[in-house]
Short mmCIF file of C-alpha atoms in Angstrom, two decimals:
data_model
loop_
_atom_site.label_atom_id
_atom_site.label_comp_id
_atom_site.label_asym_id
_atom_site.label_seq_id
_atom_site.Cartn_x
_atom_site.Cartn_y
_atom_site.Cartn_z
CA MET A 1442 199.62 -51.58 9.17
CA LYS A 1443 199.97 -53.67 6.03
CA ALA A 1444 196.59 -53.65 3.89
CA ILE A 1445 196.03 -57.55 3.49
CA ILE A 1446 194.13 -59.11 0.23
CA ILE A 1447 191.71 -62.12 1.20
CA TYR A 1448 191.04 -63.82 -2.42
CA LEU A 1449 188.88 -66.74 -1.27
CA LEU A 1450 188.33 -69.99 -3.84
CA GLY A 1451 187.16 -72.43 -1.09
CA SER A 1452 189.91 -73.23 0.39
CA ILE A 1453 191.09 -73.17 4.32
CA SER A 1454 194.86 -73.48 3.64
CA LEU A 1455 195.75 -70.25 2.22
CA ILE A 1456 198.81 -68.55 1.55
CA ALA A 1457 200.56 -65.58 2.76
CA GLN A 1458 202.18 -63.73 -0.57
CA SER A 1459 204.11 -60.33 -0.58
CA PHE A 1460 203.89 -58.07 -2.98
CA ASP A 1461 205.75 -54.37 -3.49
CA LEU A 1462 203.22 -52.44 -5.09
CA LEU A 1463 199.24 -52.79 -5.83
CA ALA A 1464 197.88 -51.03 -9.16
CA THR A 1465 193.53 -50.92 -9.11
CA TYR A 1466 192.71 -50.18 -12.65
CA THR A 1467 189.05 -48.74 -13.87
CA LEU A 1468 188.43 -51.22 -17.36
CA GLU A 1469 186.02 -49.57 -19.50
CA LEU A 1470 183.98 -52.00 -21.67
CA ASN A 1471 182.69 -49.83 -24.79
CA THR A 1472 181.07 -53.37 -26.33
CA ASP A 1473 178.08 -54.16 -26.90
CA PHE A 1474 176.80 -54.45 -23.09
CA PRO A 1475 179.32 -51.45 -21.60
CA ASN A 1476 179.86 -52.23 -18.46
CA SER A 1477 182.93 -51.45 -16.37
CA HIS A 1478 184.72 -53.30 -13.74
CA THR A 1479 187.48 -52.83 -11.31
CA THR A 1480 191.26 -54.88 -12.13
CA SER A 1481 193.69 -55.33 -9.45
CA LEU A 1482 197.45 -55.99 -9.84
CA PHE A 1483 199.88 -57.07 -8.09
CA ILE A 1484 203.15 -56.64 -8.73
CA ASN A 1485 206.55 -57.74 -7.06
CA SER A 1486 209.79 -55.93 -9.04
CA ASN A 1487 212.34 -58.58 -7.29
CA GLU A 1488 210.92 -61.49 -8.36
CA ASN A 1489 209.81 -60.19 -11.40
CA ILE A 1490 206.19 -61.69 -11.03
CA SER A 1491 202.55 -60.08 -11.47
CA TYR A 1492 198.93 -61.20 -10.89
CA TYR A 1493 196.29 -59.25 -12.72
CA ILE A 1494 192.56 -59.97 -11.52
CA LEU A 1495 189.88 -58.82 -12.67
CA ASP A 1496 186.81 -59.21 -10.75
CA PHE A 1497 183.56 -59.70 -12.52
CA GLY A 1498 181.98 -59.20 -9.09
CA GLY A 1499 183.10 -56.27 -8.42
CA ILE A 1500 184.02 -55.44 -3.85
CA LYS A 1501 181.13 -54.07 -1.94
CA GLU A 1502 182.17 -51.80 0.48
CA ASN A 1503 180.96 -53.37 3.18
CA GLU A 1504 183.38 -56.31 2.68
CA PHE A 1505 186.33 -53.91 3.67
CA ASN A 1506 187.09 -54.25 7.71
CA GLU A 1507 188.39 -51.06 8.67
CA ASP A 1508 189.48 -52.76 11.88
CA SER A 1509 192.15 -55.24 10.63
CA ASN A 1510 192.17 -52.98 7.26
CA GLU A 1511 191.53 -56.25 5.00
CA ILE A 1512 189.59 -56.74 1.98
CA ILE A 1513 187.54 -59.86 1.55
CA VAL A 1514 186.65 -61.25 -1.81
CA ARG A 1515 184.25 -64.43 -1.78
CA SER A 1516 183.94 -65.78 -4.91
CA LYS A 1517 183.72 -68.38 -7.26
CA ASN A 1518 186.08 -69.07 -9.84
CA THR A 1519 184.52 -67.98 -12.97
CA ASP A 1520 183.89 -64.44 -10.81
CA ASN A 1521 187.87 -63.84 -11.41
CA LEU A 1522 189.86 -63.46 -14.07
CA LEU A 1523 193.43 -64.47 -13.34
CA ILE A 1524 197.03 -64.32 -15.66
CA TYR A 1525 200.17 -64.30 -13.84
CA ASN A 1526 203.42 -63.11 -15.33
CA LYS A 1527 206.28 -63.69 -14.59
CA LEU A 1528 208.82 -61.41 -16.74
CA ASN A 1529 210.04 -62.15 -20.05
CA GLU A 1530 209.55 -65.72 -19.32
CA PHE A 1531 205.67 -66.77 -19.97
CA ILE A 1532 201.94 -65.74 -18.79
CA ILE A 1533 199.54 -68.21 -17.68
CA SER A 1534 196.25 -66.78 -18.01
CA GLN A 1535 193.31 -67.99 -16.92
CA GLU A 1536 190.69 -67.98 -20.46
CA LEU A 1537 186.94 -68.41 -20.02
CA THR A 1538 184.56 -70.45 -22.67
CA PHE A 1539 180.65 -69.91 -22.24
CA ASN A 1540 180.88 -72.47 -19.57
CA ASP A 1541 184.65 -73.19 -18.58
CA SER A 1542 187.69 -72.41 -18.01
CA PHE A 1543 191.06 -73.36 -18.83
CA TRP A 1544 194.79 -72.73 -18.05
CA VAL A 1545 196.43 -71.60 -20.79
CA LYS A 1546 200.30 -70.85 -20.52
CA GLU A 1547 202.42 -68.63 -23.53
CA SER A 1548 204.55 -67.28 -24.75
CA LEU A 1549 204.30 -63.57 -25.48
CA SER A 1550 206.46 -59.27 -26.29
CA PHE A 1551 205.60 -56.48 -27.34
CA ASP A 1552 207.68 -54.60 -30.36
CA TRP A 1553 206.18 -51.04 -28.38
CA GLU A 1554 207.32 -47.39 -30.24
CA ILE A 1555 207.78 -44.98 -27.89
CA SER A 1556 206.83 -41.55 -28.70
CA ASN A 1557 208.25 -38.45 -27.12
CA GLU A 1558 204.77 -37.09 -26.63
CA THR A 1559 203.67 -36.46 -22.99
CA LYS A 1560 201.02 -36.18 -20.62
CA GLU A 1561 200.44 -35.25 -17.29
CA SER A 1562 197.75 -36.38 -14.72
CA ASP A 1563 197.36 -37.21 -10.84
CA GLY A 1564 201.02 -35.94 -10.17
CA TYR A 1565 202.66 -38.43 -12.69
CA VAL A 1566 204.23 -37.19 -16.02
CA MET A 1567 203.65 -39.94 -17.92
CA GLN A 1568 205.15 -41.07 -21.82
CA LYS A 1569 203.10 -42.33 -24.40
CA ALA A 1570 203.82 -45.61 -26.28
CA THR A 1571 201.78 -47.85 -29.12
CA THR A 1572 201.72 -51.73 -29.56
CA THR A 1573 199.65 -53.69 -31.43
CA PHE A 1574 198.42 -56.41 -29.88
CA ARG A 1575 196.61 -59.94 -31.49
CA GLY A 1576 194.86 -58.24 -34.20
CA ARG A 1577 193.84 -54.92 -31.69
CA ASP A 1578 195.99 -51.23 -31.96
CA TYR A 1579 197.15 -49.77 -28.49
CA ILE A 1580 197.85 -46.67 -26.85
CA ALA A 1581 199.75 -46.32 -23.27
CA TRP A 1582 200.50 -43.65 -21.30
CA PHE A 1583 203.41 -45.30 -18.74
CA THR A 1584 205.33 -43.35 -16.00
CA LYS A 1585 209.20 -43.73 -15.55
CA GLU A 1586 208.42 -42.16 -12.12
CA ILE A 1587 207.52 -46.24 -11.09
CA PRO A 1588 210.45 -47.22 -12.54
CA ILE A 1589 208.66 -51.52 -13.42
CA PRO A 1590 207.75 -52.62 -16.94
CA MET A 1591 204.51 -54.08 -16.22
CA GLY A 1592 200.78 -52.96 -16.65
CA PRO A 1593 197.27 -53.78 -16.57
CA TYR A 1594 195.88 -57.70 -18.86
CA LYS A 1595 199.11 -59.43 -20.33
CA PHE A 1596 200.24 -56.10 -20.52
CA TYR A 1597 204.18 -55.15 -20.16
CA GLY A 1598 207.63 -53.72 -21.70
CA LEU A 1599 207.50 -50.45 -21.12
CA PRO A 1600 210.10 -48.67 -18.83
CA GLY A 1601 207.06 -47.77 -16.26
CA LEU A 1602 204.43 -48.67 -15.19
CA ILE A 1603 201.23 -48.49 -17.65
CA LEU A 1604 198.97 -45.92 -16.06
CA GLU A 1605 196.47 -46.08 -19.39
CA ILE A 1606 195.82 -47.83 -21.76
CA TYR A 1607 193.33 -48.00 -24.92
CA ASP A 1608 192.96 -49.98 -27.89
CA THR A 1609 192.37 -47.26 -31.02
CA ASP A 1610 189.01 -48.20 -31.19
CA ASN A 1611 187.90 -47.20 -27.44
CA ILE A 1612 187.01 -50.51 -26.80
CA TYR A 1613 188.49 -51.73 -24.25
CA HIS A 1614 190.18 -48.61 -21.55
CA TRP A 1615 192.24 -49.26 -18.48
CA THR A 1616 192.57 -46.05 -16.12
CA ILE A 1617 194.93 -46.94 -12.85
CA THR A 1618 192.87 -45.67 -9.81
CA LYS A 1619 194.89 -46.14 -7.38
CA ILE A 1620 198.66 -47.11 -6.34
CA GLU A 1621 199.64 -48.41 -3.07
CA GLU A 1622 202.63 -50.11 -1.66
CA ASN A 1623 203.16 -53.76 0.44
CA LYS A 1624 200.57 -55.41 0.05
CA THR A 1625 199.71 -58.83 0.95
CA ILE A 1626 197.39 -61.46 -0.54
CA ALA A 1627 196.69 -64.06 0.93
CA SER A 1628 194.84 -67.04 -0.66
CA ASN A 1629 195.58 -70.96 -1.43
CA ASN A 1630 197.08 -71.40 -5.42
CA LEU A 1631 196.18 -67.98 -7.01
CA TYR A 1632 197.40 -70.15 -10.54
CA PRO A 1633 198.19 -74.25 -10.89
CA GLU A 1634 201.45 -75.00 -10.55
CA HIS A 1635 201.99 -78.59 -11.62
CA HIS A 1636 198.89 -78.51 -14.44
CA ASP A 1637 198.37 -79.39 -18.31
CA PHE A 1638 198.94 -75.88 -19.18
CA LEU A 1639 196.28 -75.27 -22.90
CA SER A 1640 198.67 -73.39 -25.24
CA MET A 1641 196.80 -70.12 -26.66
CA LYS A 1642 195.90 -72.03 -29.88
CA GLN A 1643 194.90 -75.39 -28.18
CA PHE A 1644 192.29 -73.30 -26.08
CA VAL A 1645 191.10 -71.05 -29.20
CA GLU A 1646 190.23 -74.71 -30.80
CA LYS A 1647 188.16 -75.46 -27.73
CA LYS A 1648 186.60 -72.08 -27.16
CA GLU A 1649 185.62 -72.47 -31.07
CA ASN A 1650 184.46 -75.79 -30.74
CA SER A 1651 182.39 -74.79 -27.52
CA ASP A 1652 180.25 -71.81 -28.93
CA ASN A 1653 179.42 -73.93 -32.17
CA GLN A 1654 178.01 -76.70 -30.07
CA ILE A 1655 176.12 -73.99 -28.05
CA ASP A 1656 174.94 -72.08 -30.85
CA ALA A 1657 173.75 -75.86 -32.73
CA SER A 1658 171.84 -76.46 -29.76
CA ILE A 1659 170.06 -73.16 -29.88
CA ILE A 1660 168.92 -73.05 -33.14
CA SER A 1661 167.84 -76.96 -32.98
CA ARG A 1662 165.66 -75.47 -30.23
CA LEU A 1663 164.56 -72.57 -32.09
CA PRO A 1664 161.10 -72.28 -34.32
CA LYS A 1665 161.14 -72.77 -37.60
CA GLY A 1666 161.80 -69.46 -39.19
CA ALA A 1667 163.50 -67.99 -36.39
CA ASN A 1668 167.04 -66.55 -36.35
CA LEU A 1669 169.15 -66.90 -34.24
CA LYS A 1670 171.16 -63.88 -32.01
CA SER A 1671 174.01 -64.31 -30.64
CA VAL A 1672 173.78 -62.58 -26.42
CA LYS A 1673 176.30 -64.08 -24.90
CA SER A 1674 178.07 -62.01 -21.66
CA SER A 1675 180.39 -59.33 -22.30
CA THR A 1676 182.57 -60.30 -19.01
CA MET A 1677 183.40 -62.83 -20.95
CA PRO A 1678 185.54 -62.40 -24.21
CA VAL A 1679 183.22 -63.47 -26.85
CA GLU A 1680 185.27 -64.87 -29.89
CA ARG A 1681 186.17 -62.64 -32.22
CA LYS A 1682 185.18 -59.61 -30.55
CA GLY A 1683 187.79 -59.81 -27.61
CA ILE A 1684 190.09 -58.20 -26.68
CA GLU A 1685 192.59 -60.98 -28.45
CA ILE A 1686 190.67 -61.30 -31.85
CA LYS A 1687 193.87 -62.36 -33.72
CA PHE A 1688 196.72 -64.15 -33.39
CA GLU A 1689 199.80 -65.53 -34.76
CA TRP A 1690 199.62 -68.61 -36.21
CA GLU A 1691 196.89 -66.65 -38.33
CA GLU A 1692 198.64 -64.04 -39.72
CA ASP A 1693 199.98 -63.81 -43.51
#
């Protein structure tokens, strides 16, 4: 029986979408607030699309219905990060500020350098590749045994599924934990198809303004002589400490 992922966002009108592969990853965050999260990559290789969902709340065991073979995720928009990748065309991502979320549409490409170095894990022969993305250097391990050019987060473009990827400072580390075939995700529209999307530059400007306003508001309420130390949540990428810390328009 096919498992069904139900992703509830408060709508009773659901749309079923089929995927030939579901890759589940663990994301280890070695940030100021170390943590780990389960992330899911739904792939439709025929249509060259993928949905990447980071569930900050996690899937509880008691939300799995063994009789119907359904996994039910009940959470609000702000508890999840969603990235839609239309391969070689565009990426739509839900980007978070301190107290809001925005939809960003952009075109990305990765300059991968593929090594002859290999290793084996869980029965898969993996090959090493490296790239630089928005201020961080990454090492990826992919397998040609699953010839799908996708990976977690926004990463794609290798001749096989990315099973592991991490930055060289090991602050962000994705490791695959499960691969399943033939999945259906039932939800309202996962992302707004008709929307005034922001560019990444527009979003960064909004986030900087939001952060500055929040800091200014906090400072204005501090006792005389007190200092401000930012303690924002590690699950919501902090500007210049998140996954993306340097952008294309900032390159020398």
